[in-house]
Amino acid sequence: MDNLLFELMLILFLGVSSQWVAWRYRLPAIVVMSVVGLLAGPIFGIINPEENLAVVYSPLISIAVGIILFEGSLGLDFREVRGIGKPIYRIVTIGALLAWLLGSLAAHYVAGLPLAVSFVIGAIFIVTGPTVILPLLRQAKLKPLPAAILKWEGIIVDPLGALLAVFAFVFIQFITLDDVTFITILFFIGGSILAILIGIGFGFGVGKLFENGLVPEYLKSPFVLSSVVTAFTISDMIMHETGLLAVTVMGITLANMRISSIGDLRHFKENISILLISVIFIMLTASLTRETLIAMFEWPIISFVLLMLFVIRPLTIFISTIGTGLPFKVKLLTGWIAPRGIVALTVSGYFAGVLLLEGYEEAEMLTSLTFGLVFATVVAHGFSIGWLSKKLNLSTESTPGILMVGSSKFTANFAKVLGDYDIPVMIIDSSWSRLSHARRLDVPNKHGEVLSEQTDYQLDMTPYEYMISMTEFDSYNTLISTTFKPEFGREFLYQLPIQMDNGDRLDEVSNHISGNILFSEQANWTVLNEKINQGFVFKKTKISEQYTFETLKKELHHESVLLAIIKGSGKIIFFSPNREPKVESKDIVISLSKPNNRQG
């Protein structure tokens, strides 16, 4: 018992620690987790989850994969599909089917897998997944068109790939029966339809309970989680391996019911999925044998990976986008970039075990095959997307951008100053009249509600590393910071300091649910805009060894406000009472000062 408890603790610790190391040092999480799992498992033999967890190993993997697929399908809103444009629509339909067909044939004729197994793994390999592609898009800062194609392909194909794999597996079970009778045909069709109905029923039922306020807020996430496990188990008991189909349909049903609290659920599910992926990934990699690792370097697997990279992916993109008017350069980039990630490896590991139980001995090489493809694509695409996008002129400015929420005289002028240093800035506001300040100064702006789903579909946020909330409404600023914390991270979220009508600070507002405070605790919306009306100007002072930052602070008027530092690399750092920025020689300090102060 103690050994089992220690192994579970170690798996959890290694999984979460790997995710943290990947975040801290900006490394692909899948690479870090793979190395850690392999070191702990086949290389040093510290743990062997498959052997030590015994009977709970397979059920744990099954339920975890079900929850992961539910979370992925929760993001598939049909409204998104309708508005994505012809090229993306063709890629996620015709392109996905082509990739499935060609990938399956390659797995059969090149890697040597049986045709039945090939069609399962071929479906899994069409998945790129938003968890892999979105960090790459932020890294490369692609222009809107290629970024939109790769983003929506990952979001939409993620659940569809798993769905195809489930259908392929269930169909394989049916056609490989020794005696196919009319009863078995009815059982196959009925089992699949029943799984779909279970998914729709659970999804619709949960949605209606939420809409009618019959589930309290604090119980919503646990309620959904238990419903997913229940739907999965019931469907799986009726017909083996249809549980994945049921939970995927359940997620799609919930995503299209337009429930107001679905966003909060999605964030919770993302957190659960990250935890499960971390744990399951360590379990899968640590359970591998050394023979499996060596098999990755066999010629059939290497040939299959090369074929997927250089032939099948480009071919599917070029064929599916014929007649769409998509520029050749965009086809070339999207035809190269298709990294497979954690979900593909986790799901393939699950199906490898299931197929082995069904008597397909060749399924042993699925893990080697998937590892080879995942590593090749993550490394090749991760290191080449920035270089290739620049060569094809499909990347935007390399300087991290800023998305400012709320237009005012101060916001527009501040954005104009930052734009003069080639920092990409976008002001978004729901009021057309308030945006007049930005339009007057020719500052990029967008009319829309940043919290609206429609705006989220239309606005490409990949060029923007920072989001700063600068409206006059404190509660709204805090809501924005809280809402976008999972997407941007608190480190890159800022908001104006909280203000009350009497000017007192609202210290009770927790920093844990709001962004970093901008500038200083006294520089609220009213103060900043009053200073603009009083004639304060934006000063840009270059720091040197002779004129230090300390000297600048002594010379500044006591009413001046330190705003930001522009480093020599072009990176911007905002002044904040949350942290003291380090100012160095050659940095440029931007301040809101009285006109008679020194300007560098």
CSV table of C-alpha atoms in Angstrom, one decimal, residues 69 94 269 272 316 341 349 362 391 402 414 483 492 525:
chain,number,residue,atom,x,y,z
A,69,LEU,CA,-11.9,14.5,-25.0
A,94,ILE,CA,-12.0,17.6,-47.0
A,269,LYS,CA,-12.1,21.6,-17.5
A,272,ILE,CA,-8.6,19.3,-15.0
A,316,THR,CA,-3.9,17.4,-48.0
A,341,GLY,CA,0.9,16.7,-29.2
A,349,GLY,CA,-1.6,5.1,-25.9
A,362,GLU,CA,1.0,-5.2,-34.1
A,391,LYS,CA,10.9,34.1,-45.0
A,402,ILE,CA,-0.5,45.2,-26.3
A,414,PHE,CA,-0.5,56.4,-24.5
A,483,THR,CA,-11.7,36.2,-17.5
A,492,PHE,CA,0.8,39.7,-18.7
A,525,TRP,CA,-8.7,56.5,-14.6
